[in-house]
PDB file of C-alpha atoms in Angstrom:
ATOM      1  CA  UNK A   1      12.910  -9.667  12.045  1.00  0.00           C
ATOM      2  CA  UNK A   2       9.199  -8.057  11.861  1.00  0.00           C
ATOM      3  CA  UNK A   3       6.867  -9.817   9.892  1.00  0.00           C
ATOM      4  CA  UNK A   4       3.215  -9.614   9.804  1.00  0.00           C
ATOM      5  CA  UNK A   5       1.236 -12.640   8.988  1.00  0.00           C
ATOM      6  CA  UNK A   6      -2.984 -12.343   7.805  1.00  0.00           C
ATOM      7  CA  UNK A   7      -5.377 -14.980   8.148  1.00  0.00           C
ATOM      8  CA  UNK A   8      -8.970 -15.166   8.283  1.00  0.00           C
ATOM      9  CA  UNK A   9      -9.995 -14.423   4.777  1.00  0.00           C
ATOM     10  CA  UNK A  10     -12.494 -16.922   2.653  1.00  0.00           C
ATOM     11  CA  UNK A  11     -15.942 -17.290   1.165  1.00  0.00           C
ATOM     12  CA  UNK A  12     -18.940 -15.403   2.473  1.00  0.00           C
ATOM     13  CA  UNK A  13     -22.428 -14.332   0.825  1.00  0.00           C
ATOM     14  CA  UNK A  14     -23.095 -10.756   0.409  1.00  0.00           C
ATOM     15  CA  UNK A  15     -24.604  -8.936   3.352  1.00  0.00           C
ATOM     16  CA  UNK A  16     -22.345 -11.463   5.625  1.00  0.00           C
ATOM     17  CA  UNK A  17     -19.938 -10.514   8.353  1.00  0.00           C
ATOM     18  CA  UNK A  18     -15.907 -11.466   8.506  1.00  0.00           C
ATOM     19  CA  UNK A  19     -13.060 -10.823  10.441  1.00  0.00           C
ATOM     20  CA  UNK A  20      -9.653 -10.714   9.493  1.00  0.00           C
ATOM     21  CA  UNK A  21      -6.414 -11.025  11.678  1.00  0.00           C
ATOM     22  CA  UNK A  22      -2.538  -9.572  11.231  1.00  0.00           C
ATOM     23  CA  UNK A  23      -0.441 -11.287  13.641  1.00  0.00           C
ATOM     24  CA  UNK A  24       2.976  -9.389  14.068  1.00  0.00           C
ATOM     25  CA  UNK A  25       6.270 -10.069  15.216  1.00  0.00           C
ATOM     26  CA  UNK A  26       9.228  -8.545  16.083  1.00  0.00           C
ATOM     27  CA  UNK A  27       7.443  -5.666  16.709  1.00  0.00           C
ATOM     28  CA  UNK A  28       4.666  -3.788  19.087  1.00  0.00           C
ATOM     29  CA  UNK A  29       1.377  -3.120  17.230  1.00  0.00           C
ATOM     30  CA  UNK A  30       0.562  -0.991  19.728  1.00  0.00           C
ATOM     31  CA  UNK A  31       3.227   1.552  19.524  1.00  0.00           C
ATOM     32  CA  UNK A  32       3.022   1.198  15.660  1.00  0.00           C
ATOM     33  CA  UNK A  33       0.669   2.982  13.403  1.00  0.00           C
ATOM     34  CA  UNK A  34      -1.097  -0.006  11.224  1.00  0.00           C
ATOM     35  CA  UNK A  35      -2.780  -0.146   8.317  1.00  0.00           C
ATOM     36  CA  UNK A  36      -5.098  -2.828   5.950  1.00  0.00           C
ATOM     37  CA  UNK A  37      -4.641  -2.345   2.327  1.00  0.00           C
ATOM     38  CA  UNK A  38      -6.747  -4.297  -0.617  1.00  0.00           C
ATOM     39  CA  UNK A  39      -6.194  -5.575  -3.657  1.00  0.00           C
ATOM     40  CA  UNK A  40      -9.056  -6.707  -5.986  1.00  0.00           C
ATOM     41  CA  UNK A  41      -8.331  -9.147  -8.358  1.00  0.00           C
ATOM     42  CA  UNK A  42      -6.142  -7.864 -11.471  1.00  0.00           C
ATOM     43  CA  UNK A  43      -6.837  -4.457 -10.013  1.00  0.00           C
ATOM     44  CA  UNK A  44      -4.535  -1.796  -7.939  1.00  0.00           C
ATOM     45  CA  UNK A  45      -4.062  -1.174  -4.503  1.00  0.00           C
ATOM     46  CA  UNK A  46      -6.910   0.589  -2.324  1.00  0.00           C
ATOM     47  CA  UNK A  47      -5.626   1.903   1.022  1.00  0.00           C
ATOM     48  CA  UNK A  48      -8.685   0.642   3.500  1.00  0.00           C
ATOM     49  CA  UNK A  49      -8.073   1.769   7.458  1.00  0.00           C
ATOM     50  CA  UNK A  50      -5.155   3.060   9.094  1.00  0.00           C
ATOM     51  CA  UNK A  51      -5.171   2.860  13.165  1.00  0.00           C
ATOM     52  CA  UNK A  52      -2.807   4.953  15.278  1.00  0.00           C
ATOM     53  CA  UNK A  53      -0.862   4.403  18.154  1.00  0.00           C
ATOM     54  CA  UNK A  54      -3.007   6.835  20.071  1.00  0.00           C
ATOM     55  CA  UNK A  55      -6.095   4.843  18.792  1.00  0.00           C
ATOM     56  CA  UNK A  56      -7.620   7.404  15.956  1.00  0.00           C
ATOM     57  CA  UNK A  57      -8.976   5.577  13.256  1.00  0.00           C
ATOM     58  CA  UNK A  58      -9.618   6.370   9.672  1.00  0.00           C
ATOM     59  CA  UNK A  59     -11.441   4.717   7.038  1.00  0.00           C
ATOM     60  CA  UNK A  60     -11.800   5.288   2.551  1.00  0.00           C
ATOM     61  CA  UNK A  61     -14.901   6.091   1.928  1.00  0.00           C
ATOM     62  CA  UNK A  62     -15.697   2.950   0.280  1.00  0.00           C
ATOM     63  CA  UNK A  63     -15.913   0.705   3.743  1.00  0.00           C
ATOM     64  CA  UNK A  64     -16.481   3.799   6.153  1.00  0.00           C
ATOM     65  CA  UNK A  65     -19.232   2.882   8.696  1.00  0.00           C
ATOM     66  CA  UNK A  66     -19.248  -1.348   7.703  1.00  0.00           C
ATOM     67  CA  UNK A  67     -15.200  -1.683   8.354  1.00  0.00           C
ATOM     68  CA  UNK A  68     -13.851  -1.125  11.675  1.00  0.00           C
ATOM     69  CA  UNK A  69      -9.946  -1.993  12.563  1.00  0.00           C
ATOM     70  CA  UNK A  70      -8.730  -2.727  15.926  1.00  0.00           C
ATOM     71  CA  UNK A  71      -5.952  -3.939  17.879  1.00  0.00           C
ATOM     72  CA  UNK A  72      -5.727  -6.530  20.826  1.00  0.00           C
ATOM     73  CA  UNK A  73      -2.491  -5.538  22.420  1.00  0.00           C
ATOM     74  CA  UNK A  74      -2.044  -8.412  24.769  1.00  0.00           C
ATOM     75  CA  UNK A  75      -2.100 -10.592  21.363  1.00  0.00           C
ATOM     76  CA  UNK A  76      -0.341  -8.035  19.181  1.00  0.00           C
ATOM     77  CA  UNK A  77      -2.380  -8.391  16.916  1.00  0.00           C
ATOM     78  CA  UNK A  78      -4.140  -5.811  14.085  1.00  0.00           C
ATOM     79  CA  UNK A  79      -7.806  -6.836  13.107  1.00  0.00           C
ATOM     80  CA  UNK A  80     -10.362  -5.802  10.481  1.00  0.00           C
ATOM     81  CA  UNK A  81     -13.825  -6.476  11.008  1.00  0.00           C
ATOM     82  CA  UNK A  82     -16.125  -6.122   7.666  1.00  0.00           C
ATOM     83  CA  UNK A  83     -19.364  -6.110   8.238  1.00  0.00           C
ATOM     84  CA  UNK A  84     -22.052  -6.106   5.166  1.00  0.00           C
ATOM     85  CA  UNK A  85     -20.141  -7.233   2.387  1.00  0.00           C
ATOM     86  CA  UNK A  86     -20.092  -6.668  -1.286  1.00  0.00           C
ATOM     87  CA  UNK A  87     -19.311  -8.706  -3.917  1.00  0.00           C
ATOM     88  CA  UNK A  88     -16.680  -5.110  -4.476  1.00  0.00           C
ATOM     89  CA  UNK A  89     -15.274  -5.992  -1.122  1.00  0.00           C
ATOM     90  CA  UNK A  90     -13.349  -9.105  -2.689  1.00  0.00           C
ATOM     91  CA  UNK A  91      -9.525  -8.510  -2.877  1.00  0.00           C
ATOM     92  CA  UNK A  92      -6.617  -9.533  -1.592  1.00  0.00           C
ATOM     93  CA  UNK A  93      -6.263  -7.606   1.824  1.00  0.00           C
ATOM     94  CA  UNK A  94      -2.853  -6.807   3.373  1.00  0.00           C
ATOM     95  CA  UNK A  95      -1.651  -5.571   6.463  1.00  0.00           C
ATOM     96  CA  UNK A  96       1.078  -3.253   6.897  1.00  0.00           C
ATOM     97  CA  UNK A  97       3.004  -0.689   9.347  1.00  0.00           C
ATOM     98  CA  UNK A  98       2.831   2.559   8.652  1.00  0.00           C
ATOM     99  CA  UNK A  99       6.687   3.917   9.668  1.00  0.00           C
ATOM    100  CA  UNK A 100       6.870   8.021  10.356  1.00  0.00           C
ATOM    101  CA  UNK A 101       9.993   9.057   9.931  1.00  0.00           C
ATOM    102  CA  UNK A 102      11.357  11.836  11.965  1.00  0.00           C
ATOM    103  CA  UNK A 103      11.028  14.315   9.446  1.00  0.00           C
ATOM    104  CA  UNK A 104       6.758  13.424   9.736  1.00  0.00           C
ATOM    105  CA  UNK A 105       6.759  11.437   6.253  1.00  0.00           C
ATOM    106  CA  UNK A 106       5.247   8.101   6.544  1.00  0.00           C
ATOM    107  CA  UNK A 107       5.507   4.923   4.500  1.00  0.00           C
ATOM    108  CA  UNK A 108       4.263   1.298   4.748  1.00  0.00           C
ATOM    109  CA  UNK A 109       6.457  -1.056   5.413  1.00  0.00           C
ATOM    110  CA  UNK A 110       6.617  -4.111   6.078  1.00  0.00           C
ATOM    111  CA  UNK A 111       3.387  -6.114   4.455  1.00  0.00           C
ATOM    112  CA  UNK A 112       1.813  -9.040   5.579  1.00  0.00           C
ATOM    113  CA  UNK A 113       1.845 -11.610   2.548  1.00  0.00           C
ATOM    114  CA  UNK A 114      -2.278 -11.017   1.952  1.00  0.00           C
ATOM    115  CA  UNK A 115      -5.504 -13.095   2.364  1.00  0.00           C
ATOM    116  CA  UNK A 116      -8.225 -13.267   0.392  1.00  0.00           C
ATOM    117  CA  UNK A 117     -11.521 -12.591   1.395  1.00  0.00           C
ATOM    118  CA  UNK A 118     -14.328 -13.548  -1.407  1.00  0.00           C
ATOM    119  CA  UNK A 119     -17.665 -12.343  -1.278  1.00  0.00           C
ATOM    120  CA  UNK A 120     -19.616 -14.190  -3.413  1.00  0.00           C
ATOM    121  CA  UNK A 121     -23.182 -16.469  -3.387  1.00  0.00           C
TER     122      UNK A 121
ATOM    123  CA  UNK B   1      -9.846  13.162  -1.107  1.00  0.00           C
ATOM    124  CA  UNK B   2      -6.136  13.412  -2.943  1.00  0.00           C
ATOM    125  CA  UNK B   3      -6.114  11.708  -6.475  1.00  0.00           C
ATOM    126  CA  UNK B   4      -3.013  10.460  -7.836  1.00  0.00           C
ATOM    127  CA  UNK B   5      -2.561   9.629 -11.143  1.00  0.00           C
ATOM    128  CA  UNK B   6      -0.123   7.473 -12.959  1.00  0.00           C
ATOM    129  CA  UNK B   7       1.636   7.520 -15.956  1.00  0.00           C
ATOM    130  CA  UNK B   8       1.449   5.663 -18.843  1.00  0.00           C
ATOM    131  CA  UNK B   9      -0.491   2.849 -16.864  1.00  0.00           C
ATOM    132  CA  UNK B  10       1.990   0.497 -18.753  1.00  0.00           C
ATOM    133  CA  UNK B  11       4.947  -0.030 -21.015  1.00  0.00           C
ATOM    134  CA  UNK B  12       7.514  -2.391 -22.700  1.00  0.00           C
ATOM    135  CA  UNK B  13      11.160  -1.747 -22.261  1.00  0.00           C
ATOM    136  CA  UNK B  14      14.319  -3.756 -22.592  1.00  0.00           C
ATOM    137  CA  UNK B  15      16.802  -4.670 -20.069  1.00  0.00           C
ATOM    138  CA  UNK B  16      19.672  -2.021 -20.266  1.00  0.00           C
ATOM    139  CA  UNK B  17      16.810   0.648 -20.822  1.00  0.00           C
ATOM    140  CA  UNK B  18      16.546   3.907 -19.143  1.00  0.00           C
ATOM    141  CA  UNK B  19      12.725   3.865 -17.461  1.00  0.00           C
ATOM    142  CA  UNK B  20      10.709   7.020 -15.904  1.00  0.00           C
ATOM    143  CA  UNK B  21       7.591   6.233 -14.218  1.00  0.00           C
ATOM    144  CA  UNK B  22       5.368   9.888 -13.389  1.00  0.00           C
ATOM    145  CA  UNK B  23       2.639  10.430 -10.888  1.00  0.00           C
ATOM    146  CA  UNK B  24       0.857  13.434 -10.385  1.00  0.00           C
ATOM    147  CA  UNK B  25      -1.456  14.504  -7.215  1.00  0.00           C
ATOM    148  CA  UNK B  26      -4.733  15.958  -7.176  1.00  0.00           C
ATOM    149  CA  UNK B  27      -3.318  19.027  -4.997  1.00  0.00           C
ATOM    150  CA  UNK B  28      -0.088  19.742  -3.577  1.00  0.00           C
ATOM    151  CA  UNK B  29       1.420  16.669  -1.482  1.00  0.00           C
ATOM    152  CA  UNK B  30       5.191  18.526  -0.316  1.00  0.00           C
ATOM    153  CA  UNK B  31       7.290  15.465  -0.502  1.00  0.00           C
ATOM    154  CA  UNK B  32       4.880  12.860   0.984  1.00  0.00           C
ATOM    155  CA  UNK B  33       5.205  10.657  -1.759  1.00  0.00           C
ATOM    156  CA  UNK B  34       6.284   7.063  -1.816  1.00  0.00           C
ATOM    157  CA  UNK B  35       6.890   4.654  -4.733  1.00  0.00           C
ATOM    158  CA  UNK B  36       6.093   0.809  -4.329  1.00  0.00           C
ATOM    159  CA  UNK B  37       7.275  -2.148  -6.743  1.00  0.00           C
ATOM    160  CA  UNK B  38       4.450  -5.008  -6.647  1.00  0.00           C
ATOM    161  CA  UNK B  39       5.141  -8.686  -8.345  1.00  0.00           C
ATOM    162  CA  UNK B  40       2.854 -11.235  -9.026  1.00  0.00           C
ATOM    163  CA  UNK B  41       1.322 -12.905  -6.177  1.00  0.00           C
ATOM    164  CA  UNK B  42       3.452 -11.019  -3.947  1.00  0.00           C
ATOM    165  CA  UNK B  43       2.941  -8.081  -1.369  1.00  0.00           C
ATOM    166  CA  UNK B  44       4.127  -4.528  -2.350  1.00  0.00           C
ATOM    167  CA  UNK B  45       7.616  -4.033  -1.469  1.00  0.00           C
ATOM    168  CA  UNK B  46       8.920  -0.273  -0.698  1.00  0.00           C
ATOM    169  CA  UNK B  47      11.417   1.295  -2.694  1.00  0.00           C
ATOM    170  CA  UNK B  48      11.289   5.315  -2.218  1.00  0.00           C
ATOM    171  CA  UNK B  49       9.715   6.875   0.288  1.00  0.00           C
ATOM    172  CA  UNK B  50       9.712  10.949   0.800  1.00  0.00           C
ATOM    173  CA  UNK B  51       9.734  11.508  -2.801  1.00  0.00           C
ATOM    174  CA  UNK B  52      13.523  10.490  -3.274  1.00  0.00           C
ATOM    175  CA  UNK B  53      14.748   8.518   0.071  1.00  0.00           C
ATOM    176  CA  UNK B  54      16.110   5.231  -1.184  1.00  0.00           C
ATOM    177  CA  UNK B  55      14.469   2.738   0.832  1.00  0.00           C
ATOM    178  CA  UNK B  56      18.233   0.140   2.662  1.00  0.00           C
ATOM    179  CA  UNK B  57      18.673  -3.036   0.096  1.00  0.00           C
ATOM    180  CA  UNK B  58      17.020  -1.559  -2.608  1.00  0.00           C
ATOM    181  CA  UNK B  59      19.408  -0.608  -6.006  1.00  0.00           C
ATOM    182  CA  UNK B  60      20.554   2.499  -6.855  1.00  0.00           C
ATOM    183  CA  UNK B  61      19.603   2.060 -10.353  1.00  0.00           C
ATOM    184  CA  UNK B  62      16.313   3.216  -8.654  1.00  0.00           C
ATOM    185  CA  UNK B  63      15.928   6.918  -7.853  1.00  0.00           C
ATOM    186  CA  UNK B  64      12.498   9.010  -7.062  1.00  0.00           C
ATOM    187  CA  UNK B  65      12.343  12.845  -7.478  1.00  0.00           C
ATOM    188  CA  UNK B  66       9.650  15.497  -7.544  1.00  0.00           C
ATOM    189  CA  UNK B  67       7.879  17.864  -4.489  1.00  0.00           C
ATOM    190  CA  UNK B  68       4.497  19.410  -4.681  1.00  0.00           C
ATOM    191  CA  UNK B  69       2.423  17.921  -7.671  1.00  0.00           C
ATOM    192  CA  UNK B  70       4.399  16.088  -9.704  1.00  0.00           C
ATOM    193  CA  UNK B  71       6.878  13.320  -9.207  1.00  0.00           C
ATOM    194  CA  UNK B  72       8.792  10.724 -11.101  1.00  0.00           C
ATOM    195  CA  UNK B  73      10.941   6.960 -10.536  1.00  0.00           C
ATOM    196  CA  UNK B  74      13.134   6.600 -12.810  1.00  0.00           C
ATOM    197  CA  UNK B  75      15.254   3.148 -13.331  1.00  0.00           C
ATOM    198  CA  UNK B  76      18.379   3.583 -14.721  1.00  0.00           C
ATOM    199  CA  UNK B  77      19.026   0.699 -16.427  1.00  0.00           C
ATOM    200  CA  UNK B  78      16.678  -1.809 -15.873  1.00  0.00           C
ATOM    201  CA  UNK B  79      17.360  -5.688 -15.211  1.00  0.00           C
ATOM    202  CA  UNK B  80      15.505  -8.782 -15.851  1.00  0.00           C
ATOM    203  CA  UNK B  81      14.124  -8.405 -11.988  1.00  0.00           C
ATOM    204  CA  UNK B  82      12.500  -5.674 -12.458  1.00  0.00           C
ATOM    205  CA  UNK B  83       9.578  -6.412 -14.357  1.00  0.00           C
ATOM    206  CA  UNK B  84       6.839  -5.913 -12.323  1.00  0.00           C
ATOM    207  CA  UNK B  85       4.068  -2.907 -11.443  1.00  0.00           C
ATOM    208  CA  UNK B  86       4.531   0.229  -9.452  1.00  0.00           C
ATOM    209  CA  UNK B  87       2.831   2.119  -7.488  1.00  0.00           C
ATOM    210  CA  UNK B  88       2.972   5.921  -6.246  1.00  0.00           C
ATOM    211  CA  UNK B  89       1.610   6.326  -2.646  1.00  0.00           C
ATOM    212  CA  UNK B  90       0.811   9.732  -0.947  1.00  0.00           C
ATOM    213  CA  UNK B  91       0.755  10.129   2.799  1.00  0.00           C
ATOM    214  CA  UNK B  92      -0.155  13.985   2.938  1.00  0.00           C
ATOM    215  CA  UNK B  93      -3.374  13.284   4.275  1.00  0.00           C
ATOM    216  CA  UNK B  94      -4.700  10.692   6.612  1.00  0.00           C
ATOM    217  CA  UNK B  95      -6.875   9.111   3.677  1.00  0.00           C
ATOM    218  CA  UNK B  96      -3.699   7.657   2.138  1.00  0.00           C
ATOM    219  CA  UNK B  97      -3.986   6.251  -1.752  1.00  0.00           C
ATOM    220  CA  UNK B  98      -2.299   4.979  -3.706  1.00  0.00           C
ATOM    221  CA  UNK B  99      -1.697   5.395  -8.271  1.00  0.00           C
ATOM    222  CA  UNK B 100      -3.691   2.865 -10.336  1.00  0.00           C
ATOM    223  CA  UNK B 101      -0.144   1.323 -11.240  1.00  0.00           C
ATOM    224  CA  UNK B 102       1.790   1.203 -13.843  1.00  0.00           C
ATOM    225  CA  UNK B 103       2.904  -2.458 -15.429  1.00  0.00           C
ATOM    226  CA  UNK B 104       6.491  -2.488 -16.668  1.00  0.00           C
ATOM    227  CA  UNK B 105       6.776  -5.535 -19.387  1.00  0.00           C
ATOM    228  CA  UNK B 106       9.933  -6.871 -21.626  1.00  0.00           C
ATOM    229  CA  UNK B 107       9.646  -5.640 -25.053  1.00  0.00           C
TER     230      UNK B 107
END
C-alpha cells in the first residue's frame, strides 16, 4: 500500500526557519514526481512545489526563493524547507505524488494526512 | 499563471439530488483537469482526473466532463457521504492550482 506520512510542522516566529518531512512507503520517491500542497486554515488548497524525478523544481510564486523541496533518496523521503516565514505561511501542508498517466495528464494522488506548521509570535 | 475559478463557491442540496459543480480556466487547459473531494480534517481524496477519468473505488454517481475552458462534476444523486468541498485542479502547466472550492451542504 503507498502511503505518505508528514511530520515536522509546529510553532515558529516570523522570519524563522522550518523543515518539514514526507516519509513514503510502498513506493520510490525518487522515481515519483512529488509535490507539497497547503491549506490555510478555513481556506482552499494552494499548490506549493512540485519536484521531478529528473530533479527540476518548481515553486508558486508566493514561497519562490524562501521554499526549497528536496528529496533524500536513501531515506525516501520528500522534504520542504521554509525559510523566512510569514504569519501567511500557516496552513496545513500536505504531501502528495504527482501520477502521469500515459496519455501525459497528471494528478495527485495519494496525500499524506497534513501537518501544521504555525507561524506565529 | 492559470486561474481557475469555481462555481457557486457553495450550495445546499438534498440527498437524492442531481448536483453540477463548474470550473472554468483562465486559458485553455485541453483536458488537464482534475476534480478533488476534501472532508473535514481530512486530506483531499481524487475522484476525476483528465477531465472525465473516474478515478478505481470511487462511485459512478460521480462523472466529470468538459475540455478546453470549461468543465463540470456532476453527482447524480447525491448520498449522505457526500457532503463535503471540491476542488478543480489543472495540471496544464507546471505551476499547478487548484479552484477556491466549492462547499456542498444538506439543505
Amino acid at each position: 500500500e503507498v502511503q505518505l506520512v508528514e511530520s515536522g510542522g509546529g510553532l515558529i516566529q516570523p522570519g524563522g526557519s522550518l523543515r518539514l518531512s514526507c516519509a513514503a512507503s510502498g513506493f520510490t520517491v525518487s522515481s515519483n514526481y512529488m509535490s507539497w500542497v497547503r491549506q490555510a486554515p478555513g481556506k482552499g488548497l494552494e499548490w506549493v512545489s512540485v519536484i521531478y524525478s529528473g530533479g527540476s523544481t518548481y515553486y508558486a510564486d508566493s514561497v519562490k526563493g524562501r521554499f526549497t523541496i528536496s528529496r533524500d533518496n536513501s531515506k525516501n523521503t520528500l522534504y520542504l524547507q521554509m525559510n523566512s516565514l510569514r504569519a501567511e505561511d500557516t496552513a496545513v501542508y500536505y504531501c502528495a505524488s504527482l501520477i502521469v498517466g500515459a496519455t501525459s495528464f497528471s494528478w495527485f494522488d495519494p496525500w499524506g494526512q497534513g501537518t501544521l506548521v504555525t507561524v506565529s509570535s | 499563471d492559470i486561474q481557475m475559478t469555481q462555481s457557486p463557491s457553495s450550495l445546499s442540496a438534498s440527498v437524492g439530488d442531481r448536483v453540477t459543480i463548474t470550473c472554468r480556466a483562465s486559458q485553455s487547459i485541453s483536458s488537464y483537469l482534475n476534480w478533488y473531494q476534501q472532508k473535514p480534517g481530512k486530506a483531499p481524496k481524487l475522484l476525476i482526473y483528465a477531465a472525465s477519468s473516474l478515478q478505481s473505488g470511487v462511485p459512478s454517481r460521480f462523472s466529470g466532463s468538459g475540455s478546453g475552458t470549461d468543465f463540470t462534476l456532476t453527482i447524480s444523486s447525491l448520498q449522505p457521504e457526500d457532503f463535503a468541498t471540491y476542488y478543480c485542479q489543472q495540471s496544464y502547466s507546471t505551476l499547478y492550482s487548484f479552484g477556491q472550492g466549492t462547499k456542498l451542504e444538506i439543505k
